[in-house]
Amino acid sequence: MAEKNRLAALADRLRHFPARPLTKVMEVCGTHTVAIRRAGIQHLLPETVKLVSGPGCPVCVTPDHFIDEAVSLARRGVIVTSFGDMLRVPGSRSSLEEERAAGSDIRAVYSPLDALEIAAASGRETVFLAVGFETTAPAIAAAGMMALERKIANFSLLTALRLVPPALQALMSEDARLSGFLLPGHVSAIIGRQAYGFLAARRLPGVISGFGAEDIITSLLHLLEMINKDIYKIVNTYPRGVRDRGNARSRAVLAQVFEPADAEWRGLGLIPSSGLRLRPAYAALDARRRFAIRVDGAPARKGCRCGDVLRGLIDPPACPAFNKACRPDRPLGPCMVSSEGSCSAWVTYG
Amino acid sequence: MDKILLAHGGGGSKSAELTRKVFQRFLRDPLLLEMEDAARLPGQVFTTDSFVVKPLFFPGGDIGRLAVCGTVNDLAVMGAEPLYLSIAFIIEEGFPVTALERILASIAAASRASGARIVCADTKVVEKGKADGLFINTAGIGRPVFRQPVRPSRVRPGDVVMVNGPLGLHGISVLTARGEFGLRASVRSDVAPLWGLIGKCRALDVPFMRDPTRGGLAQTLNELAHGRRFGVRIMENELPIPKKVAAVCDLLGFDPLHVANEGKVVMVVAGADAERALKILRRHPLGKGARRIGEITAAHPGRVVMATRSGSERIVMPPVGEILPRIC
Amino acid sequence: MCLAVPMKIIEIKGEMAVVESAGLRREVGITLLAKARINDWVLIHAGFAISKLTRKQARETLALFEEGRLFG
């Protein structure tokens, strides 16, 4: 029962913490968004603290265009493999779930290795929707390398990979009222505490956190304390997963296969060098080259304010469509359908 | 909606949508619209269910055992003793007879264990590729024996919510038996006939029972609370979630409250009878893990709320679409 | 999307390893770690080991696990 008491004690400390007025903290990992709401941690925050969700859900920040590309491939008889929650995201005209119902071969996988096995077993053209941040990009790079080593020529990647630090920099420039960041535990496992130096230079504290309720509450307490004392450091409360220097080997694998590229983020627009593209040596893995995908320009979706939610400008309930025109079973935008989307988390956990 | 999606079969809110928007426009008998687990006829209850589980065999059971227990349990949770079953098979051309025999042996054993007699049957064979091995439908008739009516309209604030044992086993068993997501594990499904357990409570005041199958505990509690003047409050600390279930859910990002059970009953028992109910349940092999998980409350009517481990609160919504396709 | 869980390496087969936790097993890639050994506890994400726990952290993880507190 010691654990229960520890958690209760932490929760109590957070509730009664003497936070500064107008404290605005941003968490930037979709997994944190869900963990926080699942444990009800937002109800434990002192009154003067506002917690906003940032663009930490890779599915959510992917523009409609990407879904349209995937749909186009599916309709051409390619096996489309993807992480589960991409399937229900609406593109400009259809979603992968609907395409599957119409007969396309679309399969949810847990790992890009599973997609590789599907390619090997079927012999048919198989594309993996390569979506994710630095946590996932090395795994996708490794799977790509395995495909080439094993000469599985019918496997390719449709990439929409994004990098977290450039997005943080874009957010910092936009919103001068942010007091600090709750930083993503597993992205940080790859990039390390060292990657966030630019935050301290801008007088913004950050805490790298794990995902249990205790971890998150502890991290929030650290952050609020730094904000109170004008301390601008990056603290790691998740040493189990994260080292100062991160995982150099993972970064090396990533860098072998991918290079930085400008990328479009839903809500944030174009951020230079914030995405990844395949290096020329790995062009054979590029689904866009292999298939010459043509997609019409997408009409802007009426009423969807995912962009503003992703920037932390509005809370989900402030979107006029929230839980009315836009619901988990008929979403307008990805924030409502992704398992890590803010809007979905608000509806699902309150 | 112009096409049926897999999500419509998931048991969550999309299934409910399909029922409301399509089926109920044509099938409008008042008994059917009650939407309970079985129809209340004069002196009997009547129900049907179909089974499309993949794989056909999994640790702890198979499609045959499931087909008997699923229907028998739908009768049991209405407070009815299961009496008779019908069973219909749709078999794919090429299906091995030895596999069919194994499944039939399972059906016979489950039928004996449940006390329900299989009194009519049918078989069809379809061309290769059209039935994924085997589909089974069962229908069942039961006799209500609970002294006080098992009707959700009788649920009151102060009633106690309890469950007879660990949650999430069936869904995870089938998932890992499929080898999906590359996971290997031996998790035994909890599929079991529950009348032997439930019947023991017939003298108590039990206004509501349901077996949390597709959609899990979250779906069942929301079905109870929806549109009512009471709310349901459960305690995260009290939910019995086995390590293996938690491990798989953590790895894949599932919520254990959304995972199917096939040997569990959620019971709402009048406060005065709650302790007795727990004692009775715990004396039975299928109720050894019985525990109180929450209560009916006058607060937040129509909603299900969970007191979290961190001393806070969050709502519990039903799952939206398919978490795991074809688990029962 | 950043779900990663700690699991223990019980077998190594070249670029892949079998990891285990709570009786659950999966084959995962280990090419993202500089060094991987049997009995190492590693964080598994999308079918790959992305980080290794120190011996002390591994012992703590195991203790949490035995108390049923590792997950959730």
PDB file of C-alpha atoms in Angstrom, chain B residues 91-258:
ATOM      1  CA  ILE B  91     -19.122 -24.652 -42.637  1.00  0.00           C
ATOM      2  CA  GLU B  92     -16.615 -23.794 -45.301  1.00  0.00           C
ATOM      3  CA  GLU B  93     -15.925 -26.393 -47.962  1.00  0.00           C
ATOM      4  CA  GLY B  94     -12.686 -28.185 -47.122  1.00  0.00           C
ATOM      5  CA  PHE B  95     -13.009 -27.817 -43.367  1.00  0.00           C
ATOM      6  CA  PRO B  96     -11.334 -30.831 -41.699  1.00  0.00           C
ATOM      7  CA  VAL B  97     -13.749 -33.264 -40.067  1.00  0.00           C
ATOM      8  CA  THR B  98     -11.355 -33.830 -37.165  1.00  0.00           C
ATOM      9  CA  ALA B  99     -11.542 -30.118 -36.318  1.00  0.00           C
ATOM     10  CA  LEU B 100     -15.331 -30.245 -36.527  1.00  0.00           C
ATOM     11  CA  GLU B 101     -15.345 -33.230 -34.162  1.00  0.00           C
ATOM     12  CA  ARG B 102     -13.174 -31.405 -31.654  1.00  0.00           C
ATOM     13  CA  ILE B 103     -15.555 -28.471 -31.736  1.00  0.00           C
ATOM     14  CA  LEU B 104     -18.606 -30.697 -31.372  1.00  0.00           C
ATOM     15  CA  ALA B 105     -17.061 -32.412 -28.361  1.00  0.00           C
ATOM     16  CA  SER B 106     -16.521 -28.976 -26.886  1.00  0.00           C
ATOM     17  CA  ILE B 107     -20.125 -28.023 -27.574  1.00  0.00           C
ATOM     18  CA  ALA B 108     -21.418 -31.177 -25.944  1.00  0.00           C
ATOM     19  CA  ALA B 109     -19.274 -30.632 -22.859  1.00  0.00           C
ATOM     20  CA  ALA B 110     -20.286 -26.985 -22.531  1.00  0.00           C
ATOM     21  CA  SER B 111     -23.916 -27.857 -22.971  1.00  0.00           C
ATOM     22  CA  ARG B 112     -23.687 -30.438 -20.172  1.00  0.00           C
ATOM     23  CA  ALA B 113     -21.862 -28.007 -17.907  1.00  0.00           C
ATOM     24  CA  SER B 114     -24.417 -25.290 -18.542  1.00  0.00           C
ATOM     25  CA  GLY B 115     -27.470 -27.471 -18.014  1.00  0.00           C
ATOM     26  CA  ALA B 116     -29.010 -26.348 -21.318  1.00  0.00           C
ATOM     27  CA  ARG B 117     -30.097 -29.038 -23.777  1.00  0.00           C
ATOM     28  CA  ILE B 118     -29.351 -28.649 -27.482  1.00  0.00           C
ATOM     29  CA  VAL B 119     -32.634 -29.672 -29.053  1.00  0.00           C
ATOM     30  CA  CYS B 120     -32.489 -28.483 -32.641  1.00  0.00           C
ATOM     31  CA  ALA B 121     -29.722 -27.936 -35.120  1.00  0.00           C
ATOM     32  CA  ASP B 122     -28.911 -27.118 -38.728  1.00  0.00           C
ATOM     33  CA  THR B 123     -25.872 -27.294 -40.995  1.00  0.00           C
ATOM     34  CA  LYS B 124     -24.995 -25.526 -44.218  1.00  0.00           C
ATOM     35  CA  VAL B 125     -21.847 -25.810 -46.303  1.00  0.00           C
ATOM     36  CA  VAL B 126     -20.579 -22.923 -48.429  1.00  0.00           C
ATOM     37  CA  GLU B 127     -17.894 -22.737 -51.085  1.00  0.00           C
ATOM     38  CA  LYS B 128     -14.288 -22.454 -50.149  1.00  0.00           C
ATOM     39  CA  GLY B 129     -13.365 -18.944 -49.119  1.00  0.00           C
ATOM     40  CA  LYS B 130     -16.828 -17.905 -48.024  1.00  0.00           C
ATOM     41  CA  ALA B 131     -16.909 -18.695 -44.320  1.00  0.00           C
ATOM     42  CA  ASP B 132     -13.432 -18.509 -42.867  1.00  0.00           C
ATOM     43  CA  GLY B 133     -13.643 -22.079 -41.609  1.00  0.00           C
ATOM     44  CA  LEU B 134     -16.765 -22.088 -39.538  1.00  0.00           C
ATOM     45  CA  PHE B 135     -19.479 -19.761 -38.270  1.00  0.00           C
ATOM     46  CA  ILE B 136     -21.952 -20.824 -35.569  1.00  0.00           C
ATOM     47  CA  ASN B 137     -25.259 -19.353 -34.470  1.00  0.00           C
ATOM     48  CA  THR B 138     -27.010 -20.364 -31.269  1.00  0.00           C
ATOM     49  CA  ALA B 139     -30.374 -19.370 -29.875  1.00  0.00           C
ATOM     50  CA  GLY B 140     -31.568 -20.121 -26.372  1.00  0.00           C
ATOM     51  CA  ILE B 141     -34.644 -20.276 -24.158  1.00  0.00           C
ATOM     52  CA  GLY B 142     -34.530 -19.811 -20.400  1.00  0.00           C
ATOM     53  CA  ARG B 143     -36.892 -19.659 -17.474  1.00  0.00           C
ATOM     54  CA  PRO B 144     -36.715 -16.606 -15.203  1.00  0.00           C
ATOM     55  CA  VAL B 145     -36.188 -17.748 -11.628  1.00  0.00           C
ATOM     56  CA  PHE B 146     -34.817 -14.720  -9.837  1.00  0.00           C
ATOM     57  CA  ARG B 147     -37.256 -13.763  -7.110  1.00  0.00           C
ATOM     58  CA  GLN B 148     -36.981 -10.079  -7.809  1.00  0.00           C
ATOM     59  CA  PRO B 149     -37.040  -8.821 -11.399  1.00  0.00           C
ATOM     60  CA  VAL B 150     -33.680  -8.249 -13.010  1.00  0.00           C
ATOM     61  CA  ARG B 151     -34.545  -4.960 -14.673  1.00  0.00           C
ATOM     62  CA  PRO B 152     -32.235  -1.950 -15.069  1.00  0.00           C
ATOM     63  CA  SER B 153     -35.162   0.333 -14.248  1.00  0.00           C
ATOM     64  CA  ARG B 154     -34.888  -0.959 -10.669  1.00  0.00           C
ATOM     65  CA  VAL B 155     -31.295   0.198 -10.223  1.00  0.00           C
ATOM     66  CA  ARG B 156     -30.931   2.820  -7.483  1.00  0.00           C
ATOM     67  CA  PRO B 157     -28.139   4.992  -6.062  1.00  0.00           C
ATOM     68  CA  GLY B 158     -26.463   3.025  -3.300  1.00  0.00           C
ATOM     69  CA  ASP B 159     -26.577  -0.247  -5.216  1.00  0.00           C
ATOM     70  CA  VAL B 160     -23.192  -1.957  -5.407  1.00  0.00           C
ATOM     71  CA  VAL B 161     -21.387  -2.850  -8.645  1.00  0.00           C
ATOM     72  CA  MET B 162     -19.412  -6.079  -8.575  1.00  0.00           C
ATOM     73  CA  VAL B 163     -17.658  -8.448 -10.919  1.00  0.00           C
ATOM     74  CA  ASN B 164     -16.872 -12.124 -10.431  1.00  0.00           C
ATOM     75  CA  GLY B 165     -13.187 -12.097 -11.360  1.00  0.00           C
ATOM     76  CA  PRO B 166     -10.287 -10.837 -13.493  1.00  0.00           C
ATOM     77  CA  LEU B 167     -11.011  -8.734 -16.590  1.00  0.00           C
ATOM     78  CA  GLY B 168      -9.725  -8.785 -20.144  1.00  0.00           C
ATOM     79  CA  LEU B 169      -8.750 -12.435 -20.450  1.00  0.00           C
ATOM     80  CA  HIS B 170     -10.827 -13.523 -23.421  1.00  0.00           C
ATOM     81  CA  GLY B 171      -9.940 -10.676 -25.760  1.00  0.00           C
ATOM     82  CA  ILE B 172      -6.246 -10.931 -24.985  1.00  0.00           C
ATOM     83  CA  SER B 173      -6.348 -14.723 -25.248  1.00  0.00           C
ATOM     84  CA  VAL B 174      -7.740 -14.559 -28.769  1.00  0.00           C
ATOM     85  CA  LEU B 175      -5.394 -11.746 -29.783  1.00  0.00           C
ATOM     86  CA  THR B 176      -2.317 -13.653 -28.690  1.00  0.00           C
ATOM     87  CA  ALA B 177      -3.649 -16.953 -30.042  1.00  0.00           C
ATOM     88  CA  ARG B 178      -3.762 -15.288 -33.439  1.00  0.00           C
ATOM     89  CA  GLY B 179      -0.123 -14.385 -33.049  1.00  0.00           C
ATOM     90  CA  GLU B 180      -1.140 -10.915 -34.018  1.00  0.00           C
ATOM     91  CA  PHE B 181       1.350  -8.155 -33.537  1.00  0.00           C
ATOM     92  CA  GLY B 182       3.936 -10.891 -33.265  1.00  0.00           C
ATOM     93  CA  LEU B 183       2.968 -11.559 -29.676  1.00  0.00           C
ATOM     94  CA  ARG B 184       3.363 -14.985 -28.220  1.00  0.00           C
ATOM     95  CA  ALA B 185       1.776 -15.680 -24.899  1.00  0.00           C
ATOM     96  CA  SER B 186      -0.410 -18.229 -23.321  1.00  0.00           C
ATOM     97  CA  VAL B 187      -3.370 -16.397 -21.916  1.00  0.00           C
ATOM     98  CA  ARG B 188      -6.359 -18.579 -21.183  1.00  0.00           C
ATOM     99  CA  SER B 189      -9.725 -17.282 -22.197  1.00  0.00           C
ATOM    100  CA  ASP B 190     -12.175 -17.142 -19.324  1.00  0.00           C
ATOM    101  CA  VAL B 191     -15.010 -18.537 -21.454  1.00  0.00           C
ATOM    102  CA  ALA B 192     -17.353 -20.389 -19.107  1.00  0.00           C
ATOM    103  CA  PRO B 193     -21.078 -20.991 -18.544  1.00  0.00           C
ATOM    104  CA  LEU B 194     -22.166 -18.709 -15.708  1.00  0.00           C
ATOM    105  CA  TRP B 195     -25.602 -19.965 -14.684  1.00  0.00           C
ATOM    106  CA  GLY B 196     -24.130 -22.234 -11.997  1.00  0.00           C
ATOM    107  CA  LEU B 197     -22.651 -19.099 -10.412  1.00  0.00           C
ATOM    108  CA  ILE B 198     -25.378 -16.571 -11.142  1.00  0.00           C
ATOM    109  CA  GLY B 199     -28.238 -18.880 -10.205  1.00  0.00           C
ATOM    110  CA  LYS B 200     -26.922 -19.028  -6.652  1.00  0.00           C
ATOM    111  CA  CYS B 201     -27.925 -15.379  -6.234  1.00  0.00           C
ATOM    112  CA  ARG B 202     -31.550 -15.891  -7.193  1.00  0.00           C
ATOM    113  CA  ALA B 203     -32.908 -15.029  -3.748  1.00  0.00           C
ATOM    114  CA  LEU B 204     -31.071 -11.714  -3.619  1.00  0.00           C
ATOM    115  CA  ASP B 205     -32.103  -8.325  -4.953  1.00  0.00           C
ATOM    116  CA  VAL B 206     -30.091  -7.998  -8.165  1.00  0.00           C
ATOM    117  CA  PRO B 207     -31.578  -5.291 -10.404  1.00  0.00           C
ATOM    118  CA  PHE B 208     -28.991  -5.611 -13.174  1.00  0.00           C
ATOM    119  CA  MET B 209     -26.576  -8.119 -14.657  1.00  0.00           C
ATOM    120  CA  ARG B 210     -24.702  -8.205 -17.917  1.00  0.00           C
ATOM    121  CA  ASP B 211     -21.766 -10.122 -19.344  1.00  0.00           C
ATOM    122  CA  PRO B 212     -19.108  -7.644 -20.552  1.00  0.00           C
ATOM    123  CA  THR B 213     -18.290  -9.233 -23.921  1.00  0.00           C
ATOM    124  CA  ARG B 214     -17.388  -7.135 -26.963  1.00  0.00           C
ATOM    125  CA  GLY B 215     -16.617  -3.609 -25.832  1.00  0.00           C
ATOM    126  CA  GLY B 216     -15.598  -4.770 -22.380  1.00  0.00           C
ATOM    127  CA  LEU B 217     -16.541  -3.387 -18.993  1.00  0.00           C
ATOM    128  CA  ALA B 218     -16.658   0.165 -20.366  1.00  0.00           C
ATOM    129  CA  GLN B 219     -19.334  -0.755 -22.903  1.00  0.00           C
ATOM    130  CA  THR B 220     -21.439  -2.631 -20.356  1.00  0.00           C
ATOM    131  CA  LEU B 221     -21.376   0.080 -17.711  1.00  0.00           C
ATOM    132  CA  ASN B 222     -22.222   2.738 -20.278  1.00  0.00           C
ATOM    133  CA  GLU B 223     -25.144   0.672 -21.541  1.00  0.00           C
ATOM    134  CA  LEU B 224     -26.386   0.571 -17.961  1.00  0.00           C
ATOM    135  CA  ALA B 225     -25.936   4.265 -17.290  1.00  0.00           C
ATOM    136  CA  HIS B 226     -27.027   5.692 -20.622  1.00  0.00           C
ATOM    137  CA  GLY B 227     -30.117   7.840 -20.370  1.00  0.00           C
ATOM    138  CA  ARG B 228     -30.699   6.973 -16.723  1.00  0.00           C
ATOM    139  CA  ARG B 229     -31.110   9.223 -13.713  1.00  0.00           C
ATOM    140  CA  PHE B 230     -28.208   7.572 -11.916  1.00  0.00           C
ATOM    141  CA  GLY B 231     -24.506   7.413 -12.628  1.00  0.00           C
ATOM    142  CA  VAL B 232     -21.958   4.647 -12.189  1.00  0.00           C
ATOM    143  CA  ARG B 233     -18.753   5.207 -10.236  1.00  0.00           C
ATOM    144  CA  ILE B 234     -15.955   2.654 -10.242  1.00  0.00           C
ATOM    145  CA  MET B 235     -12.583   2.603  -8.453  1.00  0.00           C
ATOM    146  CA  GLU B 236      -9.482   2.053 -10.519  1.00  0.00           C
ATOM    147  CA  ASN B 237      -7.761   0.441  -7.533  1.00  0.00           C
ATOM    148  CA  GLU B 238     -10.460  -2.207  -7.293  1.00  0.00           C
ATOM    149  CA  LEU B 239     -10.452  -3.340 -10.906  1.00  0.00           C
ATOM    150  CA  PRO B 240      -8.996  -6.855 -11.158  1.00  0.00           C
ATOM    151  CA  ILE B 241      -6.714  -6.706 -14.196  1.00  0.00           C
ATOM    152  CA  PRO B 242      -4.248  -9.603 -14.497  1.00  0.00           C
ATOM    153  CA  LYS B 243      -0.590  -8.850 -15.222  1.00  0.00           C
ATOM    154  CA  LYS B 244      -0.650 -10.459 -18.651  1.00  0.00           C
ATOM    155  CA  VAL B 245      -3.658  -8.461 -19.733  1.00  0.00           C
ATOM    156  CA  ALA B 246      -2.071  -5.250 -18.443  1.00  0.00           C
ATOM    157  CA  ALA B 247       1.193  -6.093 -20.199  1.00  0.00           C
ATOM    158  CA  VAL B 248      -0.433  -6.620 -23.588  1.00  0.00           C
ATOM    159  CA  CYS B 249      -2.629  -3.560 -23.198  1.00  0.00           C
ATOM    160  CA  ASP B 250       0.386  -1.460 -22.270  1.00  0.00           C
ATOM    161  CA  LEU B 251       2.404  -2.746 -25.194  1.00  0.00           C
ATOM    162  CA  LEU B 252      -0.310  -2.171 -27.761  1.00  0.00           C
ATOM    163  CA  GLY B 253      -2.022   0.846 -26.256  1.00  0.00           C
ATOM    164  CA  PHE B 254      -5.346  -0.813 -25.482  1.00  0.00           C
ATOM    165  CA  ASP B 255      -7.572   0.061 -22.569  1.00  0.00           C
ATOM    166  CA  PRO B 256      -8.262  -3.094 -20.500  1.00  0.00           C
ATOM    167  CA  LEU B 257     -11.762  -1.769 -19.887  1.00  0.00           C
ATOM    168  CA  HIS B 258     -12.472  -2.213 -23.599  1.00  0.00           C
TER     169      HIS B 258
END
